[in-house]
Coordinates of C-alpha atoms in Angstrom, one line a residue:
M18 CA 141.2 91.2 121.0
L19 CA 140.8 87.8 122.5
Q20 CA 143.0 87.6 125.6
Q21 CA 142.0 84.4 127.3
L22 CA 140.0 81.3 126.4
Y23 CA 138.6 78.9 129.0
I24 CA 136.9 75.6 128.1
K25 CA 135.6 73.0 130.4
N26 CA 133.9 69.6 129.6
F27 CA 133.5 70.3 125.9
T28 CA 133.7 67.3 123.6
L29 CA 137.3 65.9 124.2
I30 CA 138.5 68.8 126.3
D31 CA 138.5 68.3 130.1
E32 CA 139.7 71.7 130.9
L33 CA 141.6 74.3 128.9
N34 CA 142.7 77.7 130.1
I35 CA 145.0 79.5 127.7
E36 CA 146.2 83.0 127.2
L37 CA 146.2 84.5 123.6
H38 CA 148.3 87.3 122.3
P39 CA 148.0 90.2 119.8
G40 CA 149.5 90.1 116.3
F41 CA 149.8 87.0 114.2
S42 CA 149.4 83.6 116.0
V43 CA 149.4 80.1 114.5
I44 CA 147.8 76.9 115.7
T45 CA 149.2 73.6 114.5
G46 CA 148.6 69.9 115.3
E47 CA 147.9 66.6 113.6
T48 CA 144.6 66.0 111.8
G49 CA 142.0 65.0 114.4
A50 CA 143.9 66.4 117.3
G51 CA 141.1 68.8 118.2
K52 CA 141.6 72.0 116.4
S53 CA 138.0 71.9 115.1
I54 CA 136.9 71.5 118.7
I55 CA 138.6 74.8 119.7
L56 CA 136.8 76.4 116.8
G57 CA 133.5 74.8 117.8
A58 CA 133.8 76.2 121.3
I59 CA 134.6 79.7 119.9
G60 CA 131.6 79.4 117.6
L61 CA 129.3 78.8 120.7
L62 CA 130.7 81.9 122.3
L63 CA 129.8 83.8 119.1
G64 CA 126.1 82.7 119.3
Q65 CA 126.0 79.5 117.3
R66 CA 123.3 77.0 118.2
A67 CA 124.2 74.5 120.9
D68 CA 123.9 70.7 121.0
S69 CA 124.0 68.9 124.4
K70 CA 125.9 66.1 122.6
T71 CA 129.0 68.3 122.6
I72 CA 129.2 68.1 126.4
K73 CA 132.0 65.8 127.5
Q74 CA 130.7 62.3 128.2
G75 CA 130.0 61.9 131.9
A76 CA 129.8 65.6 132.6
D77 CA 126.5 67.4 133.5
R78 CA 127.5 70.7 131.9
C79 CA 130.2 72.5 130.0
V80 CA 131.4 76.1 130.3
I81 CA 133.1 78.2 127.6
E82 CA 134.4 81.6 128.6
A83 CA 136.5 84.3 126.9
H84 CA 138.1 87.6 128.0
F85 CA 138.3 90.4 125.4
N86 CA 140.2 93.7 125.4
L87 CA 137.9 96.2 123.6
S88 CA 139.8 99.4 124.4
R89 CA 140.6 100.2 120.7
Y90 CA 137.3 99.4 119.2
Q91 CA 134.6 102.0 120.3
L92 CA 132.0 99.4 121.3
E93 CA 130.7 101.1 124.4
P94 CA 127.4 102.2 122.7
F95 CA 126.5 98.5 122.3
F96 CA 126.8 98.0 126.1
T97 CA 125.0 101.2 126.9
D98 CA 122.1 100.4 124.6
N99 CA 121.6 97.0 126.1
D100 CA 122.1 98.0 129.7
I101 CA 125.3 95.8 130.2
D102 CA 128.2 96.8 132.3
Y103 CA 131.2 98.0 130.2
D104 CA 134.8 97.3 131.0
A105 CA 137.0 98.1 127.9
S106 CA 140.0 96.2 129.3
D107 CA 138.2 93.0 130.2
C108 CA 134.9 92.0 128.5
I109 CA 133.8 88.5 129.6
I110 CA 131.6 86.4 127.4
R111 CA 130.4 83.1 128.8
R112 CA 128.3 80.2 127.5
E113 CA 127.0 77.4 129.6
L114 CA 125.3 74.1 128.3
T115 CA 123.7 71.4 130.4
A116 CA 123.3 67.8 129.6
A117 CA 119.5 68.4 129.9
G118 CA 119.7 70.6 126.8
K119 CA 119.6 74.0 128.5
S120 CA 121.8 76.8 127.3
R121 CA 122.6 80.1 129.0
A122 CA 124.7 83.1 127.7
F123 CA 126.3 86.0 129.7
I124 CA 128.1 89.2 128.8
N125 CA 129.9 90.6 131.8
D126 CA 127.8 88.4 134.1
T127 CA 124.5 89.8 132.6
P128 CA 122.2 87.1 131.2
V129 CA 121.6 87.8 127.5
S130 CA 119.7 86.2 124.6
L131 CA 121.5 84.1 121.9
A132 CA 120.7 86.8 119.4
L133 CA 122.3 89.5 121.4
L134 CA 125.4 87.3 122.0
K135 CA 125.7 86.8 118.3
E136 CA 125.3 90.5 117.6
L137 CA 128.3 91.2 119.9
G138 CA 130.2 88.2 118.6
D139 CA 129.9 89.4 115.0
M140 CA 131.7 92.6 116.2
L141 CA 134.5 90.8 118.0
V142 CA 135.6 87.8 115.9
D143 CA 135.5 86.7 112.3
V144 CA 136.0 83.0 111.8
H145 CA 136.9 82.1 108.2
S146 CA 136.5 78.4 107.7
Q147 CA 136.9 76.4 104.5
H148 CA 133.1 76.2 103.9
Q149 CA 133.1 80.1 103.8
N150 CA 135.0 79.9 100.5
L151 CA 131.7 78.8 99.0
L152 CA 130.3 82.2 99.8
L153 CA 132.5 83.6 97.1
G154 CA 130.0 82.4 94.5
K155 CA 127.0 84.1 96.2
Q156 CA 125.8 87.5 95.0
D157 CA 124.7 88.5 98.5
F158 CA 128.2 88.0 99.8
Q159 CA 129.8 89.8 96.9
L160 CA 127.5 92.7 97.4
E161 CA 128.3 92.8 101.1
V162 CA 132.0 92.8 100.4
V163 CA 131.7 95.8 98.1
D164 CA 129.4 97.7 100.5
T165 CA 131.8 97.1 103.4
L166 CA 134.7 98.4 101.4
A167 CA 132.7 101.3 100.0
K168 CA 131.8 102.4 103.6
D169 CA 128.3 103.3 102.3
Q170 CA 126.4 102.0 105.4
D171 CA 124.7 105.4 106.1
A172 CA 123.5 105.6 102.5
L173 CA 122.5 102.0 102.5
T174 CA 120.5 102.3 105.8
A175 CA 118.7 105.4 104.5
Y176 CA 117.9 103.6 101.3
Q177 CA 116.6 100.5 103.2
Q178 CA 114.3 102.7 105.3
T179 CA 112.8 104.3 102.1
Y180 CA 112.6 100.9 100.4
A181 CA 110.8 99.4 103.4
A182 CA 108.2 102.2 103.2
Y183 CA 108.0 101.7 99.4
H184 CA 107.4 98.0 99.9
D185 CA 104.8 98.6 102.6
K186 CA 103.0 101.1 100.3
Q187 CA 103.0 98.5 97.5
R188 CA 101.3 96.1 99.9
Q189 CA 98.7 98.7 101.0
L190 CA 97.9 99.4 97.3
R191 CA 97.7 95.8 96.4
E192 CA 95.4 94.9 99.4
L193 CA 93.2 97.9 98.6
Q194 CA 92.9 96.9 95.0
E195 CA 92.0 93.3 95.9
E196 CA 89.5 94.5 98.5
M197 CA 87.9 96.9 96.1
E198 CA 87.7 94.3 93.4
R199 CA 85.9 91.9 95.8
N200 CA 83.6 94.7 97.0
R201 CA 82.7 95.7 93.4
H202 CA 81.6 92.1 92.7
N203 CA 79.5 92.2 95.9
L204 CA 78.3 95.8 95.6
D205 CA 74.6 94.9 95.3
F206 CA 74.8 92.4 98.1
L207 CA 76.7 94.9 100.4
Q208 CA 74.1 97.6 99.6
F209 CA 71.3 95.2 100.5
Q210 CA 72.9 94.3 103.8
Y211 CA 73.6 97.9 104.7
E212 CA 70.0 99.0 104.0
E213 CA 68.6 96.0 105.9
L214 CA 70.6 96.9 109.0
A215 CA 70.1 100.7 108.6
N216 CA 66.3 100.2 108.2
A217 CA 66.2 98.2 111.4
Q218 CA 66.9 101.4 113.3
L219 CA 69.1 99.6 115.8
V220 CA 69.6 101.0 119.3
E221 CA 72.4 99.5 121.3
D222 CA 70.7 98.6 124.6
E223 CA 67.2 98.1 123.3
Q224 CA 67.3 94.3 123.3
E225 CA 68.1 94.0 127.0
E226 CA 65.3 96.5 127.9
M227 CA 62.7 94.8 125.8
E228 CA 63.6 91.4 127.1
Q229 CA 63.0 92.7 130.6
Q230 CA 59.7 94.3 129.6
R231 CA 58.6 91.1 128.1
E232 CA 59.5 89.2 131.2
T233 CA 57.6 91.6 133.3
M234 CA 54.4 91.5 131.1
T235 CA 54.5 87.8 130.9
H236 CA 54.4 87.5 134.7
S237 CA 52.3 90.6 135.3
E238 CA 49.6 88.8 137.4
D239 CA 52.2 87.2 139.7
I240 CA 54.0 90.5 140.1
K241 CA 50.8 92.4 140.9
T242 CA 49.7 89.8 143.4
A243 CA 53.1 90.0 145.2
L244 CA 53.1 93.8 145.2
Y245 CA 49.5 94.0 146.5
E246 CA 50.2 91.5 149.3
T247 CA 53.4 93.5 150.2
Q248 CA 51.4 96.8 150.3
Q249 CA 48.8 95.2 152.5
H250 CA 51.2 93.7 155.0
L251 CA 53.0 96.9 155.4
S252 CA 50.2 99.5 155.5
A253 CA 47.0 97.7 156.7
D254 CA 45.1 99.8 159.2
E255 CA 45.4 97.7 162.4
Q256 CA 47.7 94.8 161.7
G257 CA 50.1 96.3 159.1
V258 CA 53.7 96.6 159.8
L259 CA 53.6 100.4 159.8
S260 CA 50.6 100.5 162.2
L261 CA 52.3 98.1 164.6
L262 CA 55.6 100.1 164.3
R263 CA 53.8 103.3 165.2
K264 CA 52.3 101.7 168.3
S265 CA 55.7 100.3 169.3
L266 CA 57.3 103.7 168.8
S267 CA 54.6 105.4 171.0
A268 CA 55.2 102.8 173.7
I269 CA 58.9 103.2 173.7
K270 CA 58.8 107.0 173.8
T271 CA 57.0 106.9 177.2
I272 CA 60.1 105.5 178.9
T273 CA 62.9 107.5 177.3
K274 CA 63.1 109.9 180.3
V275 CA 63.4 107.1 182.8
Y276 CA 65.2 104.6 180.7
P277 CA 67.9 106.4 178.6
A278 CA 68.9 103.3 176.6
S279 CA 65.6 103.5 174.8
E280 CA 66.5 106.8 173.1
E281 CA 68.7 104.9 170.6
W282 CA 65.9 102.5 169.8
T283 CA 63.6 105.4 169.2
E284 CA 65.9 106.9 166.6
R285 CA 66.3 103.5 164.9
M286 CA 62.6 102.8 164.8
E287 CA 61.9 106.3 163.4
S288 CA 64.4 105.6 160.7
C289 CA 62.8 102.2 159.9
Q290 CA 59.4 103.9 159.8
I291 CA 60.6 106.5 157.2
E292 CA 62.2 103.7 155.1
L293 CA 59.1 101.5 155.2
K294 CA 56.8 104.4 154.2
D295 CA 59.1 105.1 151.3
I296 CA 58.9 101.4 150.3
V297 CA 55.1 101.4 150.5
Q298 CA 55.0 104.5 148.2
D299 CA 57.3 102.7 145.7
V300 CA 55.3 99.5 145.8
E301 CA 51.9 101.4 145.3
A302 CA 53.4 103.3 142.4
R303 CA 54.6 100.2 140.8
L304 CA 51.4 98.4 141.4
D305 CA 49.5 101.0 139.5
A306 CA 52.0 100.9 136.7
I307 CA 51.8 97.1 136.2
D308 CA 49.4 96.4 133.4
F309 CA 49.2 93.6 130.9
D310 CA 48.9 95.0 127.3
P311 CA 48.6 92.2 124.7
A312 CA 49.3 94.6 121.9
E313 CA 52.4 95.9 123.5
L314 CA 53.6 92.4 124.2
E315 CA 53.1 91.4 120.6
R316 CA 55.0 94.5 119.4
I317 CA 57.9 93.6 121.8
N318 CA 58.0 90.0 120.6
Q319 CA 58.0 91.0 117.0
R320 CA 60.9 93.4 117.6
L321 CA 62.9 90.9 119.5
D322 CA 62.3 88.3 116.8
K323 CA 63.6 90.8 114.3
L324 CA 66.7 91.4 116.3
Y325 CA 67.3 87.6 116.9
D326 CA 66.9 86.9 113.1
L327 CA 69.4 89.6 112.2
Q328 CA 71.9 88.3 114.8
K329 CA 71.6 84.8 113.5
K330 CA 71.9 86.0 109.9
Y331 CA 75.1 88.0 110.6
H332 CA 76.6 85.5 113.0
V333 CA 76.7 87.8 116.0
D334 CA 75.3 87.8 119.6
T335 CA 74.4 91.4 120.3
V336 CA 72.8 94.5 118.9
A337 CA 76.1 96.3 119.4
A338 CA 77.8 93.8 117.1
L339 CA 75.0 94.4 114.5
I340 CA 75.6 98.2 114.7
Q341 CA 79.3 97.5 114.2
Q342 CA 78.5 95.4 111.1
R343 CA 76.3 98.1 109.8
D344 CA 79.0 100.7 110.2
E345 CA 81.6 98.5 108.5
L346 CA 79.3 98.0 105.5
K347 CA 78.9 101.8 105.3
R348 CA 82.7 102.1 105.3
Q349 CA 83.0 99.6 102.5
L350 CA 80.3 101.3 100.4
S351 CA 82.0 104.7 101.0
Q352 CA 85.3 103.2 100.0
I353 CA 83.9 101.9 96.8
E354 CA 82.3 105.2 96.1
N355 CA 85.6 107.0 96.7
S356 CA 87.8 104.2 95.3
D357 CA 89.3 106.1 92.4
E358 CA 90.3 109.0 94.6
T359 CA 91.8 106.7 97.3
L360 CA 93.7 104.7 94.7
S361 CA 95.0 107.8 93.1
T362 CA 96.3 109.1 96.4
L363 CA 98.0 105.8 97.2
Q364 CA 99.5 105.6 93.7
E365 CA 100.9 109.1 94.1
E366 CA 102.5 108.2 97.4
L367 CA 103.9 105.1 95.9
D368 CA 105.4 106.9 92.9
K369 CA 107.0 109.4 95.2
L370 CA 108.6 106.7 97.3
R371 CA 109.8 104.9 94.2
K372 CA 111.5 108.1 92.9
N373 CA 113.2 108.5 96.3
C374 CA 114.3 104.8 96.1
L375 CA 115.7 105.3 92.7
R376 CA 117.6 108.4 93.7
Q377 CA 119.1 106.8 96.8
A378 CA 119.8 103.6 94.9
E379 CA 121.7 105.6 92.2
E380 CA 123.8 107.1 95.0
L381 CA 124.6 103.6 96.2
T382 CA 125.5 102.5 92.7
K383 CA 128.0 105.4 92.4
Y384 CA 129.6 104.3 95.7
R385 CA 129.8 100.7 94.4
Q386 CA 131.1 101.5 91.0
K387 CA 133.9 103.6 92.4
T388 CA 134.8 101.0 95.0
A389 CA 134.6 98.2 92.3
K390 CA 137.5 99.9 90.5
E391 CA 139.5 100.1 93.7
I392 CA 138.9 96.5 94.5
E393 CA 140.0 95.4 91.0
R394 CA 143.2 97.4 91.4
Q395 CA 144.0 96.1 94.9
M396 CA 143.1 92.5 94.1
H397 CA 145.5 92.5 91.1
E398 CA 148.3 93.9 93.3
R399 CA 147.6 91.2 96.0
L400 CA 147.1 88.2 93.8
V401 CA 150.1 88.6 91.5
P402 CA 152.6 88.0 94.3
L403 CA 150.4 85.0 95.3
G404 CA 151.4 83.1 92.2
M405 CA 148.9 84.5 89.7
P406 CA 151.0 86.8 87.4
N407 CA 148.3 86.9 84.7
V408 CA 145.3 87.2 87.0
R409 CA 142.3 89.2 86.0
F410 CA 139.7 90.1 88.6
E411 CA 136.7 92.2 87.7
V412 CA 133.8 93.5 89.9
K413 CA 130.8 93.7 87.7
V414 CA 128.1 96.1 88.9
N415 CA 124.8 95.2 87.1
K416 CA 121.6 97.2 87.2
T417 CA 118.5 95.3 88.4
D418 CA 115.0 96.0 89.6
L419 CA 114.8 97.7 93.0
H420 CA 115.5 95.3 95.9
K421 CA 116.3 95.6 99.6
N422 CA 119.9 96.6 98.9
G423 CA 119.4 98.9 96.0
Q424 CA 119.3 98.3 92.3
D425 CA 122.6 96.5 91.8
D426 CA 123.8 92.9 91.6
I427 CA 127.5 92.3 92.0
A428 CA 129.4 89.6 90.2
F429 CA 133.1 88.7 90.8
L430 CA 134.6 87.7 87.5
F431 CA 137.9 85.9 87.4
S432 CA 140.5 84.5 85.1
A433 CA 143.9 83.1 86.2
N434 CA 145.5 83.5 82.7
T435 CA 145.2 85.6 79.6
S436 CA 143.8 82.8 77.4
S437 CA 140.7 82.2 79.4
P438 CA 137.7 84.7 79.4
L439 CA 136.5 86.3 82.6
Q440 CA 133.8 84.1 84.2
P441 CA 132.0 84.0 87.6
I442 CA 134.7 83.1 90.1
A443 CA 132.9 80.1 91.6
Q444 CA 132.7 78.5 88.2
V445 CA 136.4 78.7 87.2
A446 CA 138.7 79.2 90.2
S447 CA 140.4 76.2 91.8
G448 CA 140.4 75.6 95.5
G449 CA 143.8 77.1 95.9
E450 CA 142.8 80.1 93.8
I451 CA 139.6 80.6 95.8
A452 CA 141.6 80.5 99.1
R453 CA 144.0 83.2 97.8
V454 CA 141.2 85.4 96.6
M455 CA 139.4 85.1 99.9
L456 CA 142.5 85.9 101.9
S457 CA 143.1 89.0 99.7
L458 CA 139.5 90.1 100.2
K459 CA 139.7 89.5 104.0
A460 CA 142.9 91.6 104.1
M461 CA 141.2 94.4 102.3
I462 CA 138.1 94.2 104.5
S463 CA 140.2 94.1 107.7
G464 CA 141.7 97.4 106.6
A465 CA 138.2 98.9 106.3
V466 CA 136.6 97.4 109.4
K467 CA 138.2 97.4 112.8
L468 CA 137.4 93.8 113.7
P469 CA 139.4 92.8 116.8
T470 CA 140.1 89.2 116.0
I471 CA 140.2 87.2 112.7
I472 CA 140.6 83.4 112.7
F473 CA 141.6 81.6 109.5
D474 CA 140.8 77.9 109.5
E475 CA 143.2 76.3 107.0
I476 CA 143.0 79.2 104.5
D477 CA 146.1 77.7 103.0
T478 CA 144.2 74.8 101.4
G479 CA 145.6 74.0 98.0
V480 CA 148.8 76.1 98.2
S481 CA 152.4 75.4 99.3
G482 CA 155.9 76.8 99.1
K483 CA 156.4 80.4 98.2
I484 CA 152.6 81.0 97.8
A485 CA 152.1 79.8 101.4
E486 CA 154.9 82.1 102.5
R487 CA 153.2 85.1 100.8
M488 CA 149.9 84.2 102.3
A489 CA 151.5 84.1 105.7
E490 CA 153.1 87.5 105.2
I491 CA 149.6 88.9 104.4
M492 CA 148.3 87.5 107.6
Q493 CA 151.3 88.8 109.4
E494 CA 150.6 92.3 108.0
M495 CA 147.0 92.1 109.1
G496 CA 148.0 91.2 112.6
A497 CA 150.4 94.1 112.8
N498 CA 147.6 96.6 112.4
D499 CA 146.1 96.7 115.9
R500 CA 144.5 93.4 115.2
Q501 CA 144.7 89.8 116.3
V502 CA 145.0 87.2 113.5
I503 CA 145.0 83.5 114.3
S504 CA 145.7 80.9 111.6
I505 CA 145.1 77.2 111.9
T506 CA 147.5 75.7 109.5
H507 CA 149.3 72.5 108.3
L508 CA 152.0 74.4 106.4
P509 CA 155.4 75.0 108.0
Q510 CA 155.9 78.2 105.9
I511 CA 152.9 79.8 107.6
A512 CA 153.6 78.4 111.0
A513 CA 157.1 79.9 110.9
L514 CA 155.8 83.4 110.5
G515 CA 153.6 83.4 113.6
T516 CA 154.6 85.7 116.4
T517 CA 153.0 83.1 118.8
H518 CA 152.7 79.4 118.1
Y519 CA 150.2 77.0 119.8
R520 CA 149.9 73.3 119.4
V521 CA 146.8 71.2 119.7
S522 CA 147.4 67.6 120.7
K523 CA 145.4 64.5 121.7
E524 CA 146.4 61.8 124.1
E525 CA 144.9 58.7 125.7
T526 CA 144.3 58.9 129.4
A527 CA 142.5 56.7 132.0
K528 CA 139.4 58.9 131.4
G529 CA 139.6 58.4 127.7
T530 CA 140.9 60.6 124.8
V531 CA 141.6 64.2 125.8
S532 CA 142.5 67.2 123.6
Q533 CA 144.9 69.9 124.8
M534 CA 146.3 73.2 123.5
R535 CA 149.4 74.9 124.8
L536 CA 151.8 77.6 123.9
L537 CA 155.1 76.3 122.5
S538 CA 158.5 77.4 123.7
D539 CA 161.2 78.3 121.1
E540 CA 162.7 74.8 121.2
E541 CA 159.3 73.1 121.0
R542 CA 158.5 75.3 118.1
I543 CA 161.6 74.2 116.2
H544 CA 160.6 70.6 116.8
E545 CA 157.0 71.2 115.7
I546 CA 158.0 72.9 112.4
A547 CA 160.6 70.2 111.8
Q548 CA 157.9 67.6 112.2
M549 CA 155.7 69.5 109.8
L550 CA 158.6 69.5 107.3
S551 CA 159.6 65.8 107.5
G552 CA 156.8 63.9 109.2
S553 CA 157.0 61.8 112.3
D554 CA 160.6 60.9 111.7
I555 CA 162.4 64.2 112.5
T556 CA 165.7 64.4 110.8
A557 CA 168.7 66.7 111.6
A558 CA 168.1 68.3 108.2
A559 CA 164.5 69.0 109.1
I560 CA 165.6 70.6 112.4
Q561 CA 168.1 72.8 110.6
N562 CA 165.4 73.7 108.0
A563 CA 163.0 74.6 110.8
K564 CA 165.7 76.8 112.4
E565 CA 166.4 78.5 109.1
L566 CA 162.6 79.2 108.5
L567 CA 162.2 80.7 111.9
R568 CA 165.4 82.8 111.7
T569 CA 164.5 84.1 108.3
K570 CA 160.8 84.8 108.9
N571 CA 161.0 86.4 112.4

């Protein structure tokens, strides 16, 4: 339940901080006073998209905050699943907008995405505005109403999971069929490509090795010369590095006993001597191995040219990529060879999923058909007192192909009198009739779903007098069932039934036009309803009528 609403710097509102109450409340005020602004602010709290133009002129940001009591609505799992602190007695939702176009949302001071804010908002508040009456003509909305009242969510979720798997299997089968059709047309070409790559006897690292071999053979004379000179400098008899090192080592050993510091040099020089001998052996071995073989160089060049040609042909840069291409071609050829078996397996899986879908969809149909009869009965009971004594309302459950919500389409058929045939409601119902039908549906839904707060924005459009009274009584009944119902109205018959009465007004100040909303006292309420009855010139008769309305209805 919405307990408190705070709005700052939003459109025409400087600052509003108002407490809201359980039961049935009404909001009145002249056209253009700012009632739609209040709804707009609540809409932002429920996750609607923001526009920086809604920030009050001259302000750098606006804040909208609401406090909810959730103690009766078992919403703790939502907070646990999303790692948000949970306080059943005071859940705080806040939305902040800046003039720079930035928007932030918070639930109990935890920053959240707009999608998560909307998810919670959908569980807290239902705002029924006039444009929602248009939904009555849409099949998706009609189906949603029936499913809500049927309480078939578990069966619907199970079906949707099966249908998603069925739809995915259809896609797999279609893609495989398309791929196989393409492959069959290209079978000869695929076979040629595979044999070309297979016959090339590709080895993953061979290109790098042969490129190195070619580089070595191409510069073999330079390499041999450098190795020979290195071997001579290191191991020549008298002037080679090793010979000189041996002499130096002999000299230094003669003083180790009298000059201890030389012992460390001895060890280091001996280590160098061992390392240099090892280098000489390696150089000599390599020198013997270097040999220029024109035939081998030609073979290497031919092999590399073959690899380069294949890479260019198949638009790759490495032998590893060629190997991957070869393996993919092998897979495609194998798939073509085993295509009938693969298709048969997929088709069997698809058929099994379809049977499961049909079985689960049939279960949903039974729920809906049973609920349709109950909706028809209740709608007749609710609409007759609303000024439609000859009303007929039928919920038609039509079989269709499988879709994401089963195999049913729902059609609400309507006739306000006995002489007119039943037709889709959006085609034949007047605005006032649509409003009464929507209110009756909302009353039914509110009994099936524990939604904390329901806001009606001029649900009374097109009605007056006794019909308006009865509509108000329905909203009053809804508000008495652990629920908060708020009606924005222009009708005194509805305003008089509210347990709590708020007025939205607009005034000119030094800072410009400002909208305000406040709770009316008993005397102010009489004055407000009298004004709704007689207009701006409030007569004594209007005052008396207002008192009678309030006395009778409360």
